[in-house]
Coordinates of C-alpha atoms and ligand atoms in Angstrom, one line a residue:
M1454 CA 67.7 273.4 -38.5
D1455 CA 65.9 270.1 -39.2
L1456 CA 63.8 269.7 -36.0
V1457 CA 62.1 266.5 -37.0
G1458 CA 65.3 264.9 -38.3
A1459 CA 67.1 265.9 -35.2
G1460 CA 65.1 263.3 -33.2
V1461 CA 63.8 263.8 -29.7
E1462 CA 67.2 264.2 -28.1
G1463 CA 68.4 266.5 -30.8
L1464 CA 65.3 268.6 -30.4
R1465 CA 65.9 268.9 -26.7
Q1466 CA 69.5 270.0 -27.4
W1467 CA 68.3 272.5 -29.9
A1468 CA 65.9 274.0 -27.3
A1469 CA 68.7 274.3 -24.8
S1470 CA 70.8 276.0 -27.5
V1471 CA 68.2 278.7 -28.1
G1472 CA 68.1 279.3 -24.3
L1473 CA 65.0 277.4 -23.3
P1474 CA 64.9 275.5 -20.0
A1475 CA 65.0 271.6 -20.3
F1476 CA 61.3 271.2 -19.6
R1477 CA 60.4 273.4 -22.5
G1478 CA 62.5 271.1 -24.8
A1479 CA 60.7 268.1 -23.5
Q1480 CA 57.3 269.9 -24.0
I1481 CA 58.1 270.7 -27.6
A1482 CA 59.3 267.2 -28.4
R1483 CA 56.0 265.8 -26.9
G1484 CA 53.9 268.3 -28.9
L1485 CA 55.7 267.4 -32.1
W1486 CA 55.9 263.6 -31.7
H1487 CA 52.7 262.9 -29.7
G1488 CA 50.6 266.0 -29.7
G1489 CA 50.0 266.6 -33.4
A1490 CA 51.7 270.0 -33.4
N1491 CA 52.8 271.5 -36.8
R1492 CA 53.7 274.8 -35.2
F1493 CA 55.0 275.9 -31.9
A1494 CA 51.7 277.6 -31.3
E1495 CA 50.1 274.2 -31.3
V1496 CA 52.4 272.8 -28.6
R1497 CA 50.4 272.4 -25.4
G1498 CA 51.6 274.4 -22.5
L1499 CA 53.9 276.7 -24.4
P1500 CA 53.3 280.4 -23.5
R1501 CA 51.8 282.2 -26.4
D1502 CA 54.5 284.9 -26.7
L1503 CA 57.3 282.3 -26.7
A1504 CA 55.4 280.1 -29.3
A1505 CA 55.0 283.2 -31.5
R1506 CA 58.7 284.0 -31.2
L1507 CA 59.7 280.5 -32.1
D1508 CA 57.3 280.2 -35.0
S1509 CA 58.7 283.4 -36.5
G1510 CA 62.2 282.0 -36.5
F1511 CA 61.9 278.2 -36.9
A1512 CA 59.8 275.6 -38.7
L1513 CA 58.7 272.9 -36.3
V1514 CA 57.8 270.6 -39.2
P1515 CA 59.4 270.6 -42.7
A1516 CA 56.3 270.3 -44.9
V1517 CA 52.6 271.2 -45.3
E1518 CA 50.1 268.9 -47.0
A1519 CA 49.4 270.6 -50.4
R1520 CA 46.9 268.0 -51.5
R1521 CA 45.2 265.0 -50.1
Q1522 CA 43.4 262.3 -52.0
E1523 CA 41.4 259.4 -50.6
A1524 CA 40.8 256.2 -52.5
Q1525 CA 37.8 254.0 -52.1
D1526 CA 39.8 251.3 -50.4
G1527 CA 40.9 253.8 -47.7
T1528 CA 44.4 254.5 -49.1
V1529 CA 45.3 258.1 -48.7
K1530 CA 47.8 259.9 -50.9
S1531 CA 49.3 263.1 -49.5
L1532 CA 51.3 265.5 -51.6
L1533 CA 53.7 267.3 -49.3
R1534 CA 55.2 270.7 -50.0
F1535 CA 58.6 271.4 -48.4
A1536 CA 60.0 274.8 -47.4
D1537 CA 61.7 275.3 -50.8
G1538 CA 58.5 274.6 -52.7
K1539 CA 59.5 271.1 -53.8
L1540 CA 56.9 268.4 -53.7
A1541 CA 56.8 264.7 -52.9
E1542 CA 54.1 262.2 -52.3
C1543 CA 53.6 259.7 -49.5
V1544 CA 50.8 257.1 -49.2
S1545 CA 49.0 255.8 -46.1
I1546 CA 47.7 252.2 -46.6
P1547 CA 45.5 251.0 -43.8
T1548 CA 44.4 247.4 -43.5
S1549 CA 42.6 245.6 -40.7
D1550 CA 45.8 244.9 -38.7
R1551 CA 48.3 247.3 -40.1
H1552 CA 48.9 250.8 -41.1
T1553 CA 51.7 251.0 -43.7
V1554 CA 53.1 254.3 -44.9
C1555 CA 54.9 254.4 -48.2
V1556 CA 57.5 257.2 -48.2
S1557 CA 59.6 259.0 -50.8
S1558 CA 63.3 259.4 -50.3
Q1559 CA 64.0 261.9 -53.0
V1560 CA 62.2 264.5 -55.1
G1561 CA 62.0 262.6 -58.4
C1562 CA 64.5 259.8 -59.2
A1563 CA 67.7 259.6 -61.1
V1564 CA 67.4 256.0 -62.1
G1565 CA 64.7 256.4 -64.7
C1566 CA 63.2 252.9 -64.9
S1567 CA 61.2 252.5 -68.1
F1568 CA 57.9 251.7 -66.3
C1569 CA 58.0 254.3 -63.4
A1570 CA 56.4 257.7 -63.1
S1571 CA 58.9 258.9 -60.4
G1572 CA 61.9 258.9 -62.7
L1573 CA 60.3 260.6 -65.7
N1574 CA 62.1 263.9 -65.1
G1575 CA 65.2 262.9 -63.2
V1576 CA 66.0 263.7 -59.6
E1577 CA 65.7 267.2 -58.1
R1578 CA 67.2 266.7 -54.7
D1579 CA 67.5 264.3 -51.8
L1580 CA 65.0 264.6 -49.0
T1581 CA 66.4 265.4 -45.6
A1582 CA 66.0 263.0 -42.7
G1583 CA 63.2 265.2 -41.3
E1584 CA 61.4 265.4 -44.6
I1585 CA 61.4 261.6 -44.8
A1586 CA 60.5 261.0 -41.2
F1587 CA 57.7 263.6 -41.3
Q1588 CA 55.9 261.6 -44.0
V1589 CA 55.4 258.9 -41.5
L1590 CA 54.6 261.2 -38.6
H1591 CA 52.0 263.0 -40.8
H1592 CA 50.0 259.8 -41.3
H1593 CA 50.7 258.5 -37.8
R1594 CA 48.7 261.4 -36.4
V1595 CA 45.5 260.0 -38.0
R1596 CA 46.2 256.4 -37.1
P1597 CA 49.3 254.8 -35.4
V1598 CA 51.7 253.6 -38.1
T1599 CA 52.9 250.0 -37.9
N1600 CA 55.0 249.6 -41.0
V1601 CA 57.1 251.9 -43.2
V1602 CA 58.1 251.0 -46.8
F1603 CA 60.6 253.1 -48.8
M1604 CA 58.7 252.6 -52.0
G1605 CA 57.7 256.1 -52.9
S1606 CA 59.7 258.3 -55.3
G1607 CA 63.5 258.2 -55.2
E1608 CA 66.2 255.6 -54.8
P1609 CA 66.7 255.4 -51.0
L1610 CA 70.2 254.0 -51.3
F1611 CA 71.3 257.1 -53.2
N1612 CA 70.3 259.1 -50.1
Y1613 CA 71.8 256.7 -47.7
D1614 CA 72.7 258.9 -44.7
N1615 CA 69.3 260.6 -44.6
L1616 CA 67.6 257.2 -45.0
L1617 CA 69.4 255.8 -42.0
A1618 CA 68.9 259.0 -39.9
A1619 CA 65.2 258.9 -40.7
I1620 CA 64.9 255.2 -39.6
R1621 CA 66.7 256.0 -36.4
V1622 CA 64.5 258.9 -35.6
L1623 CA 61.4 256.9 -36.2
A1624 CA 62.7 253.9 -34.2
D1625 CA 63.5 256.1 -31.2
P1626 CA 61.3 255.0 -28.3
D1627 CA 60.7 258.6 -27.4
G1628 CA 59.5 259.3 -30.9
L1629 CA 57.3 256.7 -32.6
G1630 CA 59.2 253.7 -31.3
L1631 CA 58.8 251.7 -34.5
G1632 CA 60.8 248.4 -34.4
R1633 CA 63.6 248.0 -37.0
R1634 CA 61.8 245.1 -38.5
R1635 CA 58.9 247.3 -39.4
F1636 CA 60.9 249.0 -42.1
T1637 CA 61.4 247.8 -45.7
V1638 CA 63.9 249.5 -47.9
S1639 CA 63.3 249.0 -51.6
T1640 CA 66.2 249.5 -54.0
S1641 CA 66.8 249.3 -57.7
G1642 CA 70.2 247.8 -56.8
V1643 CA 73.3 249.7 -55.5
P1644 CA 75.8 247.0 -54.5
A1645 CA 78.1 249.0 -52.1
R1646 CA 75.1 250.4 -50.2
I1647 CA 73.3 247.0 -50.0
R1648 CA 76.4 245.7 -48.2
Q1649 CA 76.5 248.8 -46.0
L1650 CA 72.9 248.5 -45.0
G1651 CA 73.5 244.9 -44.0
R1652 CA 76.2 246.1 -41.6
D1653 CA 74.4 249.2 -40.4
E1654 CA 70.8 248.0 -40.0
P1655 CA 70.6 244.2 -40.3
Q1656 CA 67.1 244.1 -38.9
V1657 CA 65.6 246.3 -41.7
T1658 CA 64.0 244.3 -44.5
L1659 CA 65.5 244.7 -48.0
A1660 CA 63.4 244.5 -51.1
L1661 CA 65.4 244.3 -54.3
S1662 CA 63.7 245.6 -57.5
L1663 CA 64.9 242.9 -59.9
H1664 CA 62.2 243.0 -62.6
A1665 CA 64.3 240.8 -64.9
A1666 CA 66.8 238.0 -64.3
D1667 CA 68.9 238.5 -67.4
D1668 CA 71.1 241.5 -68.1
E1669 CA 69.7 242.3 -71.5
T1670 CA 66.1 242.7 -70.3
R1671 CA 67.1 244.3 -67.0
S1672 CA 69.3 246.9 -68.6
R1673 CA 66.4 248.0 -70.7
L1674 CA 64.0 248.2 -67.8
V1675 CA 66.3 249.4 -65.0
P1676 CA 69.1 251.6 -66.5
L1677 CA 71.2 251.2 -63.3
N1678 CA 71.8 247.6 -64.4
R1679 CA 74.3 248.9 -67.1
R1680 CA 76.4 250.2 -64.3
W1681 CA 76.0 247.2 -61.9
P1682 CA 74.9 244.1 -63.8
I1683 CA 73.1 241.2 -62.2
A1684 CA 76.2 239.3 -61.3
E1685 CA 77.6 242.2 -59.3
L1686 CA 74.2 242.7 -57.7
M1687 CA 74.0 239.0 -56.7
A1688 CA 77.5 239.1 -55.2
A1689 CA 76.3 242.0 -53.0
M1690 CA 73.2 240.0 -52.1
D1691 CA 75.4 237.1 -51.1
D1692 CA 77.4 239.3 -48.8
Y1693 CA 74.2 240.9 -47.5
G1694 CA 72.7 237.4 -46.9
A1695 CA 75.7 236.5 -44.8
L1696 CA 75.1 239.5 -42.5
V1697 CA 71.4 239.4 -42.0
S1698 CA 68.9 236.7 -41.1
R1699 CA 65.8 238.5 -42.5
R1700 CA 64.4 237.0 -45.7
I1701 CA 64.8 239.4 -48.6
T1702 CA 62.1 240.2 -51.1
L1703 CA 62.6 240.3 -54.9
E1704 CA 60.2 242.7 -56.6
Y1705 CA 59.2 242.0 -60.1
V1706 CA 57.0 244.3 -62.1
C1707 CA 54.9 242.3 -64.6
L1708 CA 55.0 243.9 -68.0
A1709 CA 52.8 242.4 -70.7
G1710 CA 54.7 241.0 -73.7
D1711 CA 58.0 241.8 -72.0
N1712 CA 59.5 240.1 -68.9
L1713 CA 56.9 237.3 -68.5
G1714 CA 56.9 233.7 -69.8
E1715 CA 58.6 230.5 -69.1
A1716 CA 62.2 231.5 -69.7
H1717 CA 61.9 234.6 -67.5
A1718 CA 60.2 232.5 -64.8
E1719 CA 62.9 229.9 -64.7
R1720 CA 65.7 232.5 -64.4
L1721 CA 63.8 234.4 -61.7
A1722 CA 63.1 231.3 -59.7
A1723 CA 66.8 230.3 -59.8
I1724 CA 67.9 233.7 -58.4
A1725 CA 65.2 233.5 -55.7
R1726 CA 66.3 230.0 -54.7
R1727 CA 69.9 231.0 -54.5
H1728 CA 69.0 233.9 -52.1
Q1729 CA 66.1 232.2 -50.4
A1730 CA 64.1 235.2 -51.3
H1731 CA 60.4 235.8 -51.5
I1732 CA 59.2 237.1 -54.9
N1733 CA 56.7 239.8 -55.0
L1734 CA 55.0 240.0 -58.4
I1735 CA 53.6 243.5 -59.1
P1736 CA 51.3 243.8 -62.1
F1737 CA 52.4 247.0 -63.9
N1738 CA 50.4 250.0 -62.7
P1739 CA 49.6 252.1 -65.8
V1740 CA 51.8 255.2 -66.3
I1741 CA 50.7 256.5 -69.6
E1742 CA 54.0 258.2 -70.4
T1743 CA 55.6 254.8 -70.7
A1744 CA 55.2 252.2 -73.5
H1745 CA 54.4 249.4 -71.2
R1746 CA 51.1 247.5 -70.9
R1747 CA 49.5 245.9 -67.9
P1748 CA 49.2 242.1 -68.3
D1749 CA 45.8 240.5 -67.7
E1750 CA 45.1 238.4 -64.6
A1751 CA 45.5 235.2 -66.5
E1752 CA 49.0 236.1 -67.7
V1753 CA 50.1 237.0 -64.2
A1754 CA 48.6 233.8 -62.8
A1755 CA 50.5 231.8 -65.5
F1756 CA 53.7 233.5 -64.6
L1757 CA 53.2 232.9 -60.9
A1758 CA 52.5 229.2 -61.6
A1759 CA 55.7 228.9 -63.8
V1760 CA 57.8 230.6 -61.1
T1761 CA 56.4 228.3 -58.5
R1762 CA 56.9 225.2 -60.6
H1763 CA 60.6 226.2 -60.9
G1764 CA 60.8 226.3 -57.1
G1765 CA 60.4 230.1 -56.6
H1766 CA 58.4 231.3 -53.6
A1767 CA 56.1 234.0 -55.0
T1768 CA 52.9 236.0 -54.4
V1769 CA 51.1 238.7 -56.4
R1770 CA 51.0 242.1 -54.7
G1771 CA 47.5 243.3 -54.1
Q1772 CA 46.7 246.6 -55.7
R1773 CA 45.8 249.6 -53.5
G1774 CA 44.9 253.2 -54.2
N1775 CA 44.8 252.8 -58.0
D1776 CA 41.9 255.2 -58.5
I1777 CA 44.0 258.0 -57.1
D1778 CA 47.3 256.9 -58.9
A1779 CA 48.8 256.0 -55.5
A1780 CA 49.9 252.5 -56.5
C1781 CA 53.6 251.5 -56.9
G1782 CA 55.4 253.6 -59.5
Q1783 CA 52.6 256.1 -59.9
L1784 CA 54.0 258.7 -57.6
K1785 CA 55.2 261.9 -59.1
R1786 CA 56.1 265.2 -57.7
R1787 CA 53.9 267.8 -59.3
V1788 CA 50.5 269.3 -58.7
E1789 CA 48.6 269.1 -61.9
A1790 CA 46.1 271.8 -62.8
D1791 CA 43.6 269.2 -64.0
P1792 CA 41.1 267.8 -61.6
G1793 CA 42.7 264.4 -62.1
G1794 CA 44.8 265.4 -59.1
C1795 CA 48.4 265.0 -58.1
G1796 CA 50.3 262.1 -59.5
A1797 CA 47.5 261.5 -61.9
S1798 CA 48.5 261.1 -65.5
P1799 CA 47.0 263.8 -67.8
A1800 CA 43.7 262.5 -69.1
P1801 CA 44.1 260.9 -72.5
Ligands
LIG321 N1 63.5 253.3 -56.1 C1 63.2 252.1 -55.3 C2 62.0 252.3 -54.4 C3 60.8 253.0 -55.1 S1 60.0 252.1 -56.3 C4 63.1 250.9 -56.2 O1 63.0 251.0 -57.4 O2 63.0 249.8 -55.6 C5 59.1 250.9 -55.4 C6 58.6 249.7 -56.2 O3 57.6 250.1 -57.2 C7 59.8 249.1 -57.0 O4 59.8 247.7 -57.0 C8 59.4 249.6 -58.4 O5 60.0 248.9 -59.4 C9 57.9 249.5 -58.4 N2 57.3 250.2 -59.5 C10 57.7 251.3 -60.1 N3 56.9 251.7 -61.1 C11 55.9 250.8 -61.1 C12 54.7 250.6 -61.9 N4 54.4 251.5 -62.9 N5 53.9 249.6 -61.7 C13 54.2 248.7 -60.7 N6 55.3 248.8 -59.9 C14 56.2 249.8 -60.1
LIG322 FE1 63.5 255.3 -59.3 FE2 62.5 253.1 -58.2 FE3 61.1 254.5 -60.0 FE4 63.2 253.1 -60.8 S1 61.3 252.3 -59.9 S2 62.7 255.2 -61.4 S3 64.6 253.4 -59.0 S4 61.7 255.2 -58.0

C-alpha cells in the first residue's frame, strides 16, 4: 500500500479499511502531511500500542534518507533509499523567495543522453506516485516548498501515470496544496505524452530538453530523437500550444565545441520563436564519464548573444549545488564508497 501516493483521502479510506475510526485516519493524515511523521509512532495522539501494530505491518513513508549533502550555497542533495533498496536523489534549492525541489521520476533513465549521469546505466524501475511525492514532502518538512521541478533522474513522461498521481497528491489542499503552476515537467521529448499532458494538466509548465535544433546533432545527444525526430516533436508542441496558455521552456545544454555557434543559435531561435518559448541555456555540468566539455563563460555569452540577435528569448541558468554534484544532469543512483559522496563522479 502506497500511503503517500494514496493522498489524504486515500489514506483516510485505507485507515477505515484496516478498521480504524474516521478520526484516526484524519490524525494519521495530519501527522504525515503536516506533522513530520515518518512512522506511525511519530503521529501525534496515536496510542502507542496501535502505532506499534501499524508500524509492524505498514510503511507510512516509502523511503529513508540514506545520505544528505549540503552545498555552500544552501542546496541540499538527499539520496533516498526505497523499500526495495533502490536509490534516487532529490535536491532542495532554497533562494530568498522560493524553495524549489528537484525530483526524480525513475531509478536511472532509459534515454541515455550523451551528457547526463542519470542515464549511464539505463533505467531500473519507475518510481511510484508516493516515492515521487515523498521527495517533495521530505524537503518541505525543513522549509515549505514553493516549486517542484521534474528534473532529477528519469524521464517523467515514461512514468506518466505516477507523475500525474504525484502532482495531484501534492496539489491537494489537504496535503501540501501546491498550485498546478508551481510544477515544471522536463522531458526529453515524447510526443504522445506531451499532447496528453496538455489535455490532462494544462496548468503545469512544460520544459522541453531540446539541446540541438537539427536532427543530426540532436540524435547524437538525445538518442530518443532517432525515434521521434524534431519535426514530430514540433508537431506535438504545436498541439500542446493550442491546449495551454503557459509559456514553454526550451532547455539547451551548452557543450563546448559541439552545439554552440552561429548556425545552432539561428536554428534554436527559429524554433523558440515558432513556439513563443523561453530558452534556458544550461552550461554543461561536468560528468566525467562523458566526452563533453564545459564551455567557458565567454562562449556561453556569445551563444546567448547570437540567439538573442536571431530573435530568441533566452537566459543562462544559474548553477547551484555544483560542489556536491547536485546540478542538472549530475544525479545518479548509487552510494559510492569514496568520500566524494553520492552522485559524485569517482575522483580522477
Ligand atoms: N529526463 C528529463 C528530466 C531530467 S533531466 C529531461 O531530460 O528533460 C533535467 C535537465 O537537465 C534536462 O534539460 C537535461 O538535459 C539537463 N541535463 C542533463 N545532464 C546535464 C549536464 N551534465 N549538464 C547540464 N544539464 C544537464
Ligand atoms: Fe534521461 Fe533526462 Fe538524463 Fe536524458 S537528460 S538521460 S532524458 S534524465
